[in-house]
mmCIF file of C-alpha atoms in Angstrom:
data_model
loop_
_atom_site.group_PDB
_atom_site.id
_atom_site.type_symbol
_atom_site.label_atom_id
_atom_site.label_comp_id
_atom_site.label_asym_id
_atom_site.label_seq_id
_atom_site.Cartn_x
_atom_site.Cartn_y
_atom_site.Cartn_z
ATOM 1 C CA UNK A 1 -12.928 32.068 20.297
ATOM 2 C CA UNK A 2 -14.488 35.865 20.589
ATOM 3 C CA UNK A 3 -13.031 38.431 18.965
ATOM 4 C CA UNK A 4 -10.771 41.012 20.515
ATOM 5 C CA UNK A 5 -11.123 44.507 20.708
ATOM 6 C CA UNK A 6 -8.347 46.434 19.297
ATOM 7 C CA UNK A 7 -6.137 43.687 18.061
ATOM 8 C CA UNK A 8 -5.017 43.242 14.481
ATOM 9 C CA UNK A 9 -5.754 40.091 12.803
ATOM 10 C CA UNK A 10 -1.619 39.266 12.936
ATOM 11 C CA UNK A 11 -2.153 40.138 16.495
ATOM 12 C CA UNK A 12 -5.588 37.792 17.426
ATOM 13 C CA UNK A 13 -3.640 34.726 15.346
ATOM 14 C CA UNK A 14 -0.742 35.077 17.629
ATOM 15 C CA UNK A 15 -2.369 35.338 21.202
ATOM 16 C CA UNK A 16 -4.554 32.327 19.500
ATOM 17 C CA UNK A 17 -1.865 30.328 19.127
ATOM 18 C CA UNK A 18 -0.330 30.994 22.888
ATOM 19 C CA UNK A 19 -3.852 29.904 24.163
ATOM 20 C CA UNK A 20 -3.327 27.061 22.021
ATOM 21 C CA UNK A 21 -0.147 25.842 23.140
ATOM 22 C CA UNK A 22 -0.667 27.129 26.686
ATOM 23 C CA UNK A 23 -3.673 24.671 26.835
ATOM 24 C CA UNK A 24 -1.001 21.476 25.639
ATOM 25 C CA UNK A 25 -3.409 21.398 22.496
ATOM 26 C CA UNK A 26 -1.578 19.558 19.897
ATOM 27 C CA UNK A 27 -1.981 22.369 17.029
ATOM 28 C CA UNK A 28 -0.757 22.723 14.246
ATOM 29 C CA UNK A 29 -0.482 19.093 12.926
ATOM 30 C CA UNK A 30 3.032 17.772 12.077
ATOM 31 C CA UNK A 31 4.488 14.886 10.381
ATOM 32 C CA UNK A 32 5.172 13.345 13.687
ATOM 33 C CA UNK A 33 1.025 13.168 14.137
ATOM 34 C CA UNK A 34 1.266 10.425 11.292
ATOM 35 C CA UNK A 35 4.019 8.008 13.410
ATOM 36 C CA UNK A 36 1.251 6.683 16.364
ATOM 37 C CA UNK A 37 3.086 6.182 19.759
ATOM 38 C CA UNK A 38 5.093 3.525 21.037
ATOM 39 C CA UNK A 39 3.043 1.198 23.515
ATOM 40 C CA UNK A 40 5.516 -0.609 25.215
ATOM 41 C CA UNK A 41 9.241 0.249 23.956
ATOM 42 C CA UNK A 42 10.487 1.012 20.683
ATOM 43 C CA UNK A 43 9.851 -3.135 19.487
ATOM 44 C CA UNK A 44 5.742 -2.315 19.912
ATOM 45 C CA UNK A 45 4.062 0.414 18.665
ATOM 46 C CA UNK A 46 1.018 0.355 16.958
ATOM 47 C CA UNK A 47 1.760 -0.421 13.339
ATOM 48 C CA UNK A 48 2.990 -3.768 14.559
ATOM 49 C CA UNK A 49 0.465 -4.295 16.575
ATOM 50 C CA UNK A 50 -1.580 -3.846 13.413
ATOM 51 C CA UNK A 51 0.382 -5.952 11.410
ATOM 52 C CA UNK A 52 -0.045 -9.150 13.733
ATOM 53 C CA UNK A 53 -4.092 -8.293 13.759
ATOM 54 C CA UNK A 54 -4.140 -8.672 9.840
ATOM 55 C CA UNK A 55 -2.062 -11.294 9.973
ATOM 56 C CA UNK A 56 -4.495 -13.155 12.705
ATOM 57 C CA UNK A 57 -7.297 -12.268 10.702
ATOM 58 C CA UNK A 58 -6.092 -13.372 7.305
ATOM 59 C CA UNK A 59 -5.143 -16.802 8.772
ATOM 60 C CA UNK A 60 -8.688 -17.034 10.665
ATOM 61 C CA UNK A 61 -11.035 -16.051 8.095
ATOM 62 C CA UNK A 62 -9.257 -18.705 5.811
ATOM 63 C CA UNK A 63 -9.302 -21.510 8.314
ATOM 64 C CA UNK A 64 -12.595 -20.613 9.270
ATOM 65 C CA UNK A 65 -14.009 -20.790 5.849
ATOM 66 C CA UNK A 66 -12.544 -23.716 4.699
ATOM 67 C CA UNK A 67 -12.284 -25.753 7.926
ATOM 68 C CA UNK A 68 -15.211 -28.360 6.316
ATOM 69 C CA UNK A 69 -15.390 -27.388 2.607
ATOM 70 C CA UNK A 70 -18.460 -28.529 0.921
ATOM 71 C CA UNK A 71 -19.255 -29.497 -2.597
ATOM 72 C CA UNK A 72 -22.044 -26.563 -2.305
ATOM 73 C CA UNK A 73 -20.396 -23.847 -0.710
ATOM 74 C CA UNK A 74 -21.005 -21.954 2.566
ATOM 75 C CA UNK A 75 -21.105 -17.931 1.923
ATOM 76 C CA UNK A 76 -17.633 -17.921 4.144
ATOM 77 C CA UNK A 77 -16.303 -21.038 1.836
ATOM 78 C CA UNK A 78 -17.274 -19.071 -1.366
ATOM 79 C CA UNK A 79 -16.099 -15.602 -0.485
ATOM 80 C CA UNK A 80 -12.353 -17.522 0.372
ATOM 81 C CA UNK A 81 -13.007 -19.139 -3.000
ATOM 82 C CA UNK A 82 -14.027 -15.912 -5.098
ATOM 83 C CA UNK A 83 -10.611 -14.547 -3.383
ATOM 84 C CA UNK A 84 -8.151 -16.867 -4.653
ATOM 85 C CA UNK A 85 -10.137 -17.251 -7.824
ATOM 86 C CA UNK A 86 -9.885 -13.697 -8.473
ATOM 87 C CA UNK A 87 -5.675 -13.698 -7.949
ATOM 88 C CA UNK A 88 -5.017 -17.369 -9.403
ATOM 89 C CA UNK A 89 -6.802 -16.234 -12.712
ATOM 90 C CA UNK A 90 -6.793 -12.400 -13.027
ATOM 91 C CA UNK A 91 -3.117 -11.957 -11.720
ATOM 92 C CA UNK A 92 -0.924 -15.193 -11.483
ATOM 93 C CA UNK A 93 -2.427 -17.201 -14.774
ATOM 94 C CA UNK A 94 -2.722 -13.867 -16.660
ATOM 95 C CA UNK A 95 0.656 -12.614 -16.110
ATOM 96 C CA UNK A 96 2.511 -15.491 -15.908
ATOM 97 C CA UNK A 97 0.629 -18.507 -17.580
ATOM 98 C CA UNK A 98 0.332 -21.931 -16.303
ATOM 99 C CA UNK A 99 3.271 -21.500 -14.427
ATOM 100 C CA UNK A 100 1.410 -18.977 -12.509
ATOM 101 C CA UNK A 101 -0.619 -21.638 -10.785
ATOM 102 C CA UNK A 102 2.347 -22.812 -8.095
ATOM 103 C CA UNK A 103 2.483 -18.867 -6.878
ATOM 104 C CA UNK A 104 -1.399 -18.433 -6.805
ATOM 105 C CA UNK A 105 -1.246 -19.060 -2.751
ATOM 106 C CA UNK A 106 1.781 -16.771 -2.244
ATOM 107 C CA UNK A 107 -0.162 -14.116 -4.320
ATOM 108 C CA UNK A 108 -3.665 -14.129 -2.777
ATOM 109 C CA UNK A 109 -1.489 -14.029 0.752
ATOM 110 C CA UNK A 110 -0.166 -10.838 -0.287
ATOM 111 C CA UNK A 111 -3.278 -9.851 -1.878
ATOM 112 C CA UNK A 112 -5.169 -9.959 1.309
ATOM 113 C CA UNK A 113 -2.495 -8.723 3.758
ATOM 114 C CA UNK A 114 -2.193 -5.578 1.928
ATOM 115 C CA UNK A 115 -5.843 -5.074 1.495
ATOM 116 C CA UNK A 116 -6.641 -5.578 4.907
ATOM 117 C CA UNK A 117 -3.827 -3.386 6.181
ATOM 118 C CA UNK A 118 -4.870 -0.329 3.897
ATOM 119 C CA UNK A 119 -8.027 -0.996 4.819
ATOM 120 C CA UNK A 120 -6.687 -0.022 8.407
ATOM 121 C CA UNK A 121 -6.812 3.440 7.248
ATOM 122 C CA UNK A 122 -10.895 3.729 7.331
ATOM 123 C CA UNK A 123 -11.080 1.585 9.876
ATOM 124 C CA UNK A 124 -12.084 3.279 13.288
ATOM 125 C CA UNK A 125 -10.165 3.789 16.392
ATOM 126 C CA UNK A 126 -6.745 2.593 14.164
ATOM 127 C CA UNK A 127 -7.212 5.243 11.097
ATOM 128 C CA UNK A 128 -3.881 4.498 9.531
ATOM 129 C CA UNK A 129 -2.324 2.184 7.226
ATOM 130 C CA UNK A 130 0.655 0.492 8.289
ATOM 131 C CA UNK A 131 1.619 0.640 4.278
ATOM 132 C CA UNK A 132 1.717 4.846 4.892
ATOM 133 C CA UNK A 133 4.523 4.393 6.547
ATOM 134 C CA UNK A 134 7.533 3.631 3.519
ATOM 135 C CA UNK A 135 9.693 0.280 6.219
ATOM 136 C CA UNK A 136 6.392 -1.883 5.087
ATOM 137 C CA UNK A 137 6.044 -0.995 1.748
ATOM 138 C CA UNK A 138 10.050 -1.603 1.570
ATOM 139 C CA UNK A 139 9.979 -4.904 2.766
ATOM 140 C CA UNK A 140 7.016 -6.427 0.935
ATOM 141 C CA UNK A 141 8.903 -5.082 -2.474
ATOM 142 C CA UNK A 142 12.019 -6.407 -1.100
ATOM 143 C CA UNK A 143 10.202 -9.687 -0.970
ATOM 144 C CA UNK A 144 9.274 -9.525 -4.676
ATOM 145 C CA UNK A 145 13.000 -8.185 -5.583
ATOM 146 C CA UNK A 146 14.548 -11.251 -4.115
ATOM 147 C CA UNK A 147 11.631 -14.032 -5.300
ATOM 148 C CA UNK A 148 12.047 -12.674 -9.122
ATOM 149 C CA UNK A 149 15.796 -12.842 -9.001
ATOM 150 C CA UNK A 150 16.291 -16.110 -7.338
ATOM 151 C CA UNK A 151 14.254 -17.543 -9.711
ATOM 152 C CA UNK A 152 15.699 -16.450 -12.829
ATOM 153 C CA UNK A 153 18.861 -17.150 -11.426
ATOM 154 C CA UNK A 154 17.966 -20.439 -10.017
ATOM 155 C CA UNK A 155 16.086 -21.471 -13.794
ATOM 156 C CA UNK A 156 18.355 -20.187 -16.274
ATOM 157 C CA UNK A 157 22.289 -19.332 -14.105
ATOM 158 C CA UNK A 158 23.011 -16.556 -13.573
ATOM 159 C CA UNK A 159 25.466 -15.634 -16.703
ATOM 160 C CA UNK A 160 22.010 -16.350 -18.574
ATOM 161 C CA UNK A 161 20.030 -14.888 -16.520
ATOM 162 C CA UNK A 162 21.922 -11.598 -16.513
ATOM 163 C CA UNK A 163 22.069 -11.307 -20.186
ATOM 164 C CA UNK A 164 18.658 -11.959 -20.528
ATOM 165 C CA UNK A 165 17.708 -9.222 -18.791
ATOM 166 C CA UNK A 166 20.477 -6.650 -19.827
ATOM 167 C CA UNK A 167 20.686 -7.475 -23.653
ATOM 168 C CA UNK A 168 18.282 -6.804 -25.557
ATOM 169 C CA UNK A 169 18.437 -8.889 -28.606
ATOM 170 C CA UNK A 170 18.580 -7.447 -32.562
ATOM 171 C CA UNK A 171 20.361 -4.551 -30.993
ATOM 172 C CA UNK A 172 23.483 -3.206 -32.753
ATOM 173 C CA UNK A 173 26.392 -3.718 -30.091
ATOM 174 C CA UNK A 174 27.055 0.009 -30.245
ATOM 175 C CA UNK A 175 23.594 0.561 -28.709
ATOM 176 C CA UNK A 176 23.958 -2.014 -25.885
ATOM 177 C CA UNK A 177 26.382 0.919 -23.710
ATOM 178 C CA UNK A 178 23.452 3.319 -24.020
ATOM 179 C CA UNK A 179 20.875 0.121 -23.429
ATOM 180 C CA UNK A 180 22.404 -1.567 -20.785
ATOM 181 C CA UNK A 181 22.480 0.389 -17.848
ATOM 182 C CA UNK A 182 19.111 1.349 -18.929
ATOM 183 C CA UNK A 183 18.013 -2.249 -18.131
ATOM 184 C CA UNK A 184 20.112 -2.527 -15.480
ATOM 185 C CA UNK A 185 18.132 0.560 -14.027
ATOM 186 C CA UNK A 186 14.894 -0.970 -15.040
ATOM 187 C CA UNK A 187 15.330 -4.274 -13.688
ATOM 188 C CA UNK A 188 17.297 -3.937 -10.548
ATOM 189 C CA UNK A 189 16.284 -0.959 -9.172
ATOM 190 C CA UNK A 190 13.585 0.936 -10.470
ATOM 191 C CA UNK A 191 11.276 -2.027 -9.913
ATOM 192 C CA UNK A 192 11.905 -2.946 -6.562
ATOM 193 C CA UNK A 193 12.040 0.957 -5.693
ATOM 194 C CA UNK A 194 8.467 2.268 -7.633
ATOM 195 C CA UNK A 195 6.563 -0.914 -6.203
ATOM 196 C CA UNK A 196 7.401 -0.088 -2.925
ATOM 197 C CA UNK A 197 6.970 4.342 -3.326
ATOM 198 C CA UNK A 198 3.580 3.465 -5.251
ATOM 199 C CA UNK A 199 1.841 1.767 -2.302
ATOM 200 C CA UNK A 200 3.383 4.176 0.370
ATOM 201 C CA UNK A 201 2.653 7.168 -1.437
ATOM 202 C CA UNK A 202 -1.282 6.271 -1.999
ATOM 203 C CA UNK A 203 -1.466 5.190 1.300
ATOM 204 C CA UNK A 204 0.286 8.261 2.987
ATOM 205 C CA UNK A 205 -1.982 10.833 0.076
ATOM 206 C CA UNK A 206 -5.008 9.231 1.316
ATOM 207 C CA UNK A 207 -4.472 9.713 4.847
ATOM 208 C CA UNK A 208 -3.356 12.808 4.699
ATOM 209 C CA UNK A 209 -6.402 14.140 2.586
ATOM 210 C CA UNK A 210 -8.516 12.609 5.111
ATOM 211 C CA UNK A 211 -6.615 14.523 7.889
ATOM 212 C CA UNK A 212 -7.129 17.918 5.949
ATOM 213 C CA UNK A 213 -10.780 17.482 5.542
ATOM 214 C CA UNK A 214 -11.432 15.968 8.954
ATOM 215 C CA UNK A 215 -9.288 18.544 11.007
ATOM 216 C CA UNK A 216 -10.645 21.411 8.535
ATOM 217 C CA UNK A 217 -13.833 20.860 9.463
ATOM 218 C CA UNK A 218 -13.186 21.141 12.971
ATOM 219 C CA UNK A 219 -11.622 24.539 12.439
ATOM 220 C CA UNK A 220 -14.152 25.839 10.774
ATOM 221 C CA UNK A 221 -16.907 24.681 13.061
ATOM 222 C CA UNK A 222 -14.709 26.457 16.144
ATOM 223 C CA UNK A 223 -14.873 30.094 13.466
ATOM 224 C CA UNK A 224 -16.761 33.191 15.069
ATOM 225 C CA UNK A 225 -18.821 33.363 12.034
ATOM 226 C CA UNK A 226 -21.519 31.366 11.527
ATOM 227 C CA UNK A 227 -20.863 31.741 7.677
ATOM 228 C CA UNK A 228 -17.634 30.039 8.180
ATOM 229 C CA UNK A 229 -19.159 27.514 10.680
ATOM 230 C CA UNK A 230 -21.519 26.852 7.959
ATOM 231 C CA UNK A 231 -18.639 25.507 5.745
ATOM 232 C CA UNK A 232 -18.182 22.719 7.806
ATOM 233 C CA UNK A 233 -20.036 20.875 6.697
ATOM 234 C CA UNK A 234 -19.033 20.246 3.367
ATOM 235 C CA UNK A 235 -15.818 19.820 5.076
ATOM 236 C CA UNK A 236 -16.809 16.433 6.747
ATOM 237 C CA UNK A 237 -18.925 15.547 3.779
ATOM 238 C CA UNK A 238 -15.599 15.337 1.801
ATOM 239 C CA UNK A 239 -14.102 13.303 4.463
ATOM 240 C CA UNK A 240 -16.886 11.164 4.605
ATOM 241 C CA UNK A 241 -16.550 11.029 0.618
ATOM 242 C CA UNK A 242 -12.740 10.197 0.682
ATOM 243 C CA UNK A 243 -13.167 7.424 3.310
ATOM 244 C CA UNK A 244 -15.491 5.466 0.671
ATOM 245 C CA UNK A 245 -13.082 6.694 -2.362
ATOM 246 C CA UNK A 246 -10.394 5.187 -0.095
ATOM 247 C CA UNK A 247 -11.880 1.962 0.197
ATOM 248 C CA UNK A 248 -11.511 1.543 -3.536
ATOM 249 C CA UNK A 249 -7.837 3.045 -3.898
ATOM 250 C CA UNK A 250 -7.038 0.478 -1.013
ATOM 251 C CA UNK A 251 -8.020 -2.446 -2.951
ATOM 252 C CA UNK A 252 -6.538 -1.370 -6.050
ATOM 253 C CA UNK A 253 -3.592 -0.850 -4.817
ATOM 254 C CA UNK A 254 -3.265 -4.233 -3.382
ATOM 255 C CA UNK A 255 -4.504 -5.564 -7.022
ATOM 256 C CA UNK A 256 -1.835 -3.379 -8.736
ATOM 257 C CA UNK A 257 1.227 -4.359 -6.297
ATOM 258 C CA UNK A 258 0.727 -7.849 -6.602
ATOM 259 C CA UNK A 259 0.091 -7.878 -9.934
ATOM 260 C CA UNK A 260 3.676 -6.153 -10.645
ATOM 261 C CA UNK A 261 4.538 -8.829 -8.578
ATOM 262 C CA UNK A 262 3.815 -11.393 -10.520
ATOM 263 C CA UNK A 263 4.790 -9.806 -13.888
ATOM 264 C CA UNK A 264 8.118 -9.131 -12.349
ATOM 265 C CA UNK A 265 8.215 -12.925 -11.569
ATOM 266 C CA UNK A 266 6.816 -13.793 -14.864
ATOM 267 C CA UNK A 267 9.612 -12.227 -16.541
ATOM 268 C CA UNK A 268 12.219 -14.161 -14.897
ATOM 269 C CA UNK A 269 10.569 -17.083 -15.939
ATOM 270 C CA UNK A 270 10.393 -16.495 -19.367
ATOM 271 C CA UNK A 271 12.824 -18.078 -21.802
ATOM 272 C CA UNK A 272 13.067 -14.756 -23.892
ATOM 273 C CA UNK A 273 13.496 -11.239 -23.078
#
């Protein structure tokens, strides 16, 4: 936009910002930019929309890849296989032993549903993660908050259960006030509540980050001074950069939740505190 003769900088920002919003530009960026639009009512918008999608193509690619199995795998065949490999021994046998085994499906489901949805986020013409917004992160720890204490309960009673994971054992009793609502904290509800803030919070920092660099280039490029202009560039470089970094946080963070998951799990299981 030229400059103005005779206006203060205060002045240019303001009549900048009445072109702006005289134009039905949608400037400055708000929190709301991060919620997309309802497509048809309040029940569809398009984070469910992208839920179903990695949903349909989770359940494809695996019954695609393993519709004939062969003795000498396909590349689809051993790509499924490298997956569950990869969760049944890295996450379920390592944190949970042999009894990890009967949860390896369960895990590598929720292994690949949250990759692929925080893999949304890079992806183009969606852009977001579903998991950036905190309802799905809630439920998938909810999911994990209820498996790990129906089991425990359902293994050892719950008057068992309960104590062992309250009382710590070797303990003088005088500790156990300080001690027990401590574990009661730890196990109840700062689990279910950090595995569900760790994924949203990741998820919402890395789209965000991409937002700044990607919209901050586009400001700069639209400067009067080609200095400025200039600066651009590095400004979609970086968003270029973050999209690749974010292909790696989006994995990990799929690797770290269900991992938790299973520790969490593994603890009910265990005959000892």
């Amino acid at each position: 936009m030229p400059a103005r003769a005779g206006l203060s900088s205060a002045e240019e920002d303001t009549v900048s910002r009445e072109l702006v919003a005289a134009e039905g530009l949608p400037w400055p960026p708000s929190v709301g930019d991060f919620y997309p639009p309802e497509l048809a009512g309040p029940w569809v918008t398009k984070f469910g929309i992208m839920v179903w999608l990695a949903v349909a193509l989770i359940i494809i690619f695996f019954m695609a890849t393993y519709r004939n199995p062969k003795l000498v795998p396909t590349k689809g065949q051993w790509m499924a296989e490298s997956v569950y490999g990869l969760v049944r021994d890295n996450i379920a046998r390592e944190q949970m032993g042999k009894d990890g085994i009967r949860f390896a499906p369960y895990f590598t489901v929720l292994f690949c549903y949250i990759a692929v949805t925080n893999l949304f986020g890079i992806t183009p013409f969606l852009q977001i993660s579903p998991n950036s917004h905190i309802a799905f992160p809630i439920v998938l720890a909810a999911i994990t908050y209820i498996m790990y204490i129906y089991i425990g309960v359902r293994k050892h009673g719950l008057g068992r259960y309960l104590k062992q994971s309250l009382i710590l054992p070797g303990i003088p009793w005088p500790m156990h006030f300080l001690l027990i609502p401590i574990e009661f904290l730890q196990t109840f509800i700062n689990r279910p509540v950090t595995l569900a803030v760790r994924l949203f919070a990741n998820m919402f920092a890395g789209h965000l980050i991409l937002l700044v660099f990607t919209v901050g280039g586009f400001v700069l490029l639209a400067s009067d001074n080609i200095l400025i202009q200039s600066t651009s560039v590095f400004a979609f470089l970086m968003a270029i950069l973050m999209a690749f970094f974010e292909v790696l946080v989006a994995l990990l963070q799929a690797y770290v939740f269900v991992t938790l998951s299973a520790n969490y799990i593994g603890s009910s299981l265990a005959d000892e505190h």
